[in-house]
PDB file of C-alpha atoms in Angstrom:
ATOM      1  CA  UNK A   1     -11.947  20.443  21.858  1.00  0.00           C
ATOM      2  CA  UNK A   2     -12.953  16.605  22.115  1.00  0.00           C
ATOM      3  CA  UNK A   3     -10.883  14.190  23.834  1.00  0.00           C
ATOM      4  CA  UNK A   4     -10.632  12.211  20.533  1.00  0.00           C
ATOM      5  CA  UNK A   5      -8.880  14.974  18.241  1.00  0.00           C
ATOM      6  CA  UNK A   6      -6.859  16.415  21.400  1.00  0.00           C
ATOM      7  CA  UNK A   7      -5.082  12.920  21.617  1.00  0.00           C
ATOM      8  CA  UNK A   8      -4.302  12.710  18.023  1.00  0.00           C
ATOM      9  CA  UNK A   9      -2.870  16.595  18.007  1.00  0.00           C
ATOM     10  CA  UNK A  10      -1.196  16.215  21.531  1.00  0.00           C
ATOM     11  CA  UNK A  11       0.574  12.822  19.944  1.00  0.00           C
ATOM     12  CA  UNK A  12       1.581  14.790  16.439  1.00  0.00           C
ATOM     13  CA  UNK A  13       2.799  17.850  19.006  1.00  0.00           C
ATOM     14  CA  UNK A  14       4.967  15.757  20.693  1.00  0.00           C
ATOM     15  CA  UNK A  15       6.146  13.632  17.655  1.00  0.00           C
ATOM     16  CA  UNK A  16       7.122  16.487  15.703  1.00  0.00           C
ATOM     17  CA  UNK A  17       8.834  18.252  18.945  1.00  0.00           C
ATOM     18  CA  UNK A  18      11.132  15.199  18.794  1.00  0.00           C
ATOM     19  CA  UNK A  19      11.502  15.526  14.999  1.00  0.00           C
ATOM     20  CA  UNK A  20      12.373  19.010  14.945  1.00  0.00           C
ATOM     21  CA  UNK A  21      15.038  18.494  18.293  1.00  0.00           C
ATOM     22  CA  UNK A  22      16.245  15.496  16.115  1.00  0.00           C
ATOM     23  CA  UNK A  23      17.207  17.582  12.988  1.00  0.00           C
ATOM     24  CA  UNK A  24      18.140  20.879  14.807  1.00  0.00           C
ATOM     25  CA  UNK A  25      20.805  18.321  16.852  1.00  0.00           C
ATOM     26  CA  UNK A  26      21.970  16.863  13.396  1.00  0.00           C
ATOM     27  CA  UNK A  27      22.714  20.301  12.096  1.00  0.00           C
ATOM     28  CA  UNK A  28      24.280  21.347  15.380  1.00  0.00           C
ATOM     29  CA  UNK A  29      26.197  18.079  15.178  1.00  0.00           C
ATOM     30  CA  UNK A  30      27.630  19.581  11.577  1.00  0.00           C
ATOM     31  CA  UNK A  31      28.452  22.839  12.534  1.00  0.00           C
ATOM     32  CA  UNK A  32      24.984  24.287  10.614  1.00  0.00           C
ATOM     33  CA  UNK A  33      22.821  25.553  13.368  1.00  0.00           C
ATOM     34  CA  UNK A  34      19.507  26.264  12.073  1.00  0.00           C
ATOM     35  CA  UNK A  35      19.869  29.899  13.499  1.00  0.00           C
ATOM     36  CA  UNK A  36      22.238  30.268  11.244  1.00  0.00           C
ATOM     37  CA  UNK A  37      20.823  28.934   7.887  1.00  0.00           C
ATOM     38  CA  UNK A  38      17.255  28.176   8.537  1.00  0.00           C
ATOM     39  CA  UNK A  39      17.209  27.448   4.947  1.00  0.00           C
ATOM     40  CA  UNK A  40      19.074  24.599   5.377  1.00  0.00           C
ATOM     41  CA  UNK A  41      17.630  23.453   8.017  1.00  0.00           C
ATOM     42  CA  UNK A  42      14.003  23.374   6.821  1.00  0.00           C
ATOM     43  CA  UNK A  43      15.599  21.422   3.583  1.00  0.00           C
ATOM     44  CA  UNK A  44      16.701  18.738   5.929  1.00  0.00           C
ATOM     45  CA  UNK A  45      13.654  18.762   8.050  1.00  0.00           C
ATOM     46  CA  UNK A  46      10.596  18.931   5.100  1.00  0.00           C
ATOM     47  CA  UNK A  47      11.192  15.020   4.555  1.00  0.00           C
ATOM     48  CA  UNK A  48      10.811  13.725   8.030  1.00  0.00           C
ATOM     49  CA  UNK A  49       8.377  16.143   9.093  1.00  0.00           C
ATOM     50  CA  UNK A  50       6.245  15.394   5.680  1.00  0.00           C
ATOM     51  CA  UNK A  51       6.599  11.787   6.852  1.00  0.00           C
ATOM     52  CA  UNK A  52       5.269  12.288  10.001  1.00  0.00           C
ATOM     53  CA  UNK A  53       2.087  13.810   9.099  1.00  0.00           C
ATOM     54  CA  UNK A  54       1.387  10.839   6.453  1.00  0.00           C
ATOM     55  CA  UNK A  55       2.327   8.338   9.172  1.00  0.00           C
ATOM     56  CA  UNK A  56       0.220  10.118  12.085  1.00  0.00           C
ATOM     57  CA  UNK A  57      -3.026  10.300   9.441  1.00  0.00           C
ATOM     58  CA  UNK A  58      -2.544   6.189   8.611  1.00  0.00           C
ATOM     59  CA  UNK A  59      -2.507   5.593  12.394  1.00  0.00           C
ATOM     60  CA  UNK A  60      -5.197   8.036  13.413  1.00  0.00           C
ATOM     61  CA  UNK A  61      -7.352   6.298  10.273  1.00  0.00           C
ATOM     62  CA  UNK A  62      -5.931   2.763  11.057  1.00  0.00           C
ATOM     63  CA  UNK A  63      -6.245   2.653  14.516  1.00  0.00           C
ATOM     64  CA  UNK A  64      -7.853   5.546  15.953  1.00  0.00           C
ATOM     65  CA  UNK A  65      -5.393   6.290  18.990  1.00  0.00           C
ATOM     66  CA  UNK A  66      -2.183   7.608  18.295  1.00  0.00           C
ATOM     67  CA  UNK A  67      -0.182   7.156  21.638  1.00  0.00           C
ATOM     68  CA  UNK A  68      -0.049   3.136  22.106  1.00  0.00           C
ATOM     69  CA  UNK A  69       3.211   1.620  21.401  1.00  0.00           C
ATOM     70  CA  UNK A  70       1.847  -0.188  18.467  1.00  0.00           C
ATOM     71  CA  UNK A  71       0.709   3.161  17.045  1.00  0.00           C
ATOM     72  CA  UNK A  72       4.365   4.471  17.836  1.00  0.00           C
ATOM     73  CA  UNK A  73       6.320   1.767  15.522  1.00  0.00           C
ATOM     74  CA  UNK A  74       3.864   2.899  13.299  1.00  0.00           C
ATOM     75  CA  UNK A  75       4.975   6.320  13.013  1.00  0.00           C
ATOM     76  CA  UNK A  76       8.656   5.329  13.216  1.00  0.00           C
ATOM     77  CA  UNK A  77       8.486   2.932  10.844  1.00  0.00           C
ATOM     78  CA  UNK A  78       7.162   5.213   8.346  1.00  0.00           C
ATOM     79  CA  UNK A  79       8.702   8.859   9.490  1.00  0.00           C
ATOM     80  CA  UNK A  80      12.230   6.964   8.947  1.00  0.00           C
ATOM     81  CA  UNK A  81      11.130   5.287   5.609  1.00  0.00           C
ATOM     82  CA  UNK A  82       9.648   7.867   4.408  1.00  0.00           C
ATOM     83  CA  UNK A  83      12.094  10.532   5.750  1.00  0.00           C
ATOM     84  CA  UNK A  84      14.855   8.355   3.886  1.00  0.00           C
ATOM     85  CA  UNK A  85      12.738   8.312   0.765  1.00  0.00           C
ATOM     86  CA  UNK A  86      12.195  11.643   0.499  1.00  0.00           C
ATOM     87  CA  UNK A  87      15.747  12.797   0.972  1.00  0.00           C
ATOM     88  CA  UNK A  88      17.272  10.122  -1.455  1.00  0.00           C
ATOM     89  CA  UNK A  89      14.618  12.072  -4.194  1.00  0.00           C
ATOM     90  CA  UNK A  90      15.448  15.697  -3.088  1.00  0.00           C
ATOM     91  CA  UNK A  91      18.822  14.356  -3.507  1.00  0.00           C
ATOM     92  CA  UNK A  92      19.777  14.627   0.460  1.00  0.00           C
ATOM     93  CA  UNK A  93      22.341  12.199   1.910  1.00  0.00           C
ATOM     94  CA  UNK A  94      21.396   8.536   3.378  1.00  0.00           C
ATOM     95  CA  UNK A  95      24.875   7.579   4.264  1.00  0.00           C
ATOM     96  CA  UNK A  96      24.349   4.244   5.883  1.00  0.00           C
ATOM     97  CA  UNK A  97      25.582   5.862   9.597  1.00  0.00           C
ATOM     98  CA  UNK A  98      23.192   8.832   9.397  1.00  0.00           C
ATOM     99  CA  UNK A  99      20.234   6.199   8.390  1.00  0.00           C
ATOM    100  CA  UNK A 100      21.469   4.469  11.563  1.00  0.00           C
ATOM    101  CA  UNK A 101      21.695   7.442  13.741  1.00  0.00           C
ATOM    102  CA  UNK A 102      18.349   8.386  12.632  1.00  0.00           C
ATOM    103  CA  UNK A 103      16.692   5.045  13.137  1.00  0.00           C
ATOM    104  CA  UNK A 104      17.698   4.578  16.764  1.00  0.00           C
ATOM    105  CA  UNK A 105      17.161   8.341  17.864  1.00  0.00           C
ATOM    106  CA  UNK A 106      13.983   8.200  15.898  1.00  0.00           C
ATOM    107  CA  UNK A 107      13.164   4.847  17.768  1.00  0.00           C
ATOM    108  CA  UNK A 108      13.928   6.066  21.261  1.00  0.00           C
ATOM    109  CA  UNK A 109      12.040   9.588  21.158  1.00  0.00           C
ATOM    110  CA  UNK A 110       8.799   8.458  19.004  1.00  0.00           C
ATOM    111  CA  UNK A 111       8.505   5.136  20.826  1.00  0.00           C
ATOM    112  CA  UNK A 112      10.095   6.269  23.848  1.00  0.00           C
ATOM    113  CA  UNK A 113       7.423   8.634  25.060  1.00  0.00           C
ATOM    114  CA  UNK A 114       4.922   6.272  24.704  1.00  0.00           C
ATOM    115  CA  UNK A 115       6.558   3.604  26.496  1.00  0.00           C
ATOM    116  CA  UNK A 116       6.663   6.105  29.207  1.00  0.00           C
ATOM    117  CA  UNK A 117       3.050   6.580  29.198  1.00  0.00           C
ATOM    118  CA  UNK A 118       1.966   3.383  28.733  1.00  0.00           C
ATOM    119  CA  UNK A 119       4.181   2.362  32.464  1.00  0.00           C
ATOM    120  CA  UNK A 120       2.811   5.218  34.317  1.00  0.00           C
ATOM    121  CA  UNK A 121      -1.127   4.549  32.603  1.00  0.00           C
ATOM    122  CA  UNK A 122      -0.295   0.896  34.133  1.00  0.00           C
ATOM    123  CA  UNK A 123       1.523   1.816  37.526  1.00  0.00           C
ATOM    124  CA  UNK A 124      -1.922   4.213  37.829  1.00  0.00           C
ATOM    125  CA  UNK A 125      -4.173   1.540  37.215  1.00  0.00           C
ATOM    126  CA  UNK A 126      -2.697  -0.753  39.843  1.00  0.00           C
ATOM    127  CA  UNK A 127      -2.674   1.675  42.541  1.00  0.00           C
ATOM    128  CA  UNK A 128      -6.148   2.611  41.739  1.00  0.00           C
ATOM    129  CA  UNK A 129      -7.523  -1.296  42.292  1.00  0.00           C
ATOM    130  CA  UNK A 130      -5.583  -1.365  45.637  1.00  0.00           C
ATOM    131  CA  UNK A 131      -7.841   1.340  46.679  1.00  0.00           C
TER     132      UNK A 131
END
């Protein structure tokens, strides 16, 4: 496979590993582990994880790569929206807390990761020009 649609599907892969560890924890949190009613927890995945494909297609069409830190807020900013949007229809909770909960865990893993990469891509660079 091509370098430009591996980095695209390596960025969704990871994204949605985050999204799916963020919903399975919120479950766990409630005492509704998704072993136990997968149902239930596909219902309260769908909306985020529908969110994240829309929001990984904008970027990939918008900007091309998907794993810049620009391209991250991206797909935050419109998993959460669109995550909130889509539960509030399906009428799913948005209780103010969970909205927050999700915004800053959402924040930290889908941003996080490429904050990470883009520090080590730099700390590479500069050893390689003091070669």
């Amino acid at each position: 496979m091509h370098s430009a649609t591996r980095q695209p599907l390596t960025a969704l892969g990871i994204d949605l590993a985050f999204v799916i560890a963020f919903v399975a924890l919120g479950r766990d949190t409630h005492g509704d582990a998704a072993l136990v009613d997968p149902v239930g927890y596909l219902g309260a995945l769908w909306p985020f994880g529908v969110s994240l494909l829309l929001a990984s297609a904008a970027v990939v069409v918008l900007r091309g790569r998907t794993d810049g830190i620009a391209a991250g807020l991206v797909v935050w900013f419109v998993t959460l929206g669109g995550g909130m949007l889509l539960r509030a229809v399906s009428g799913q909770g948005t209780a103010l807390p969970f909205v927050i909960v999700a915004a800053v865990t959402l924040l930290v893993t889908l941003v996080g990761w490429r904050l990470v990469l883009a520090v080590a891509r730099r700390v590479r660079a500069a050893r390689a020009e003091r070669r």
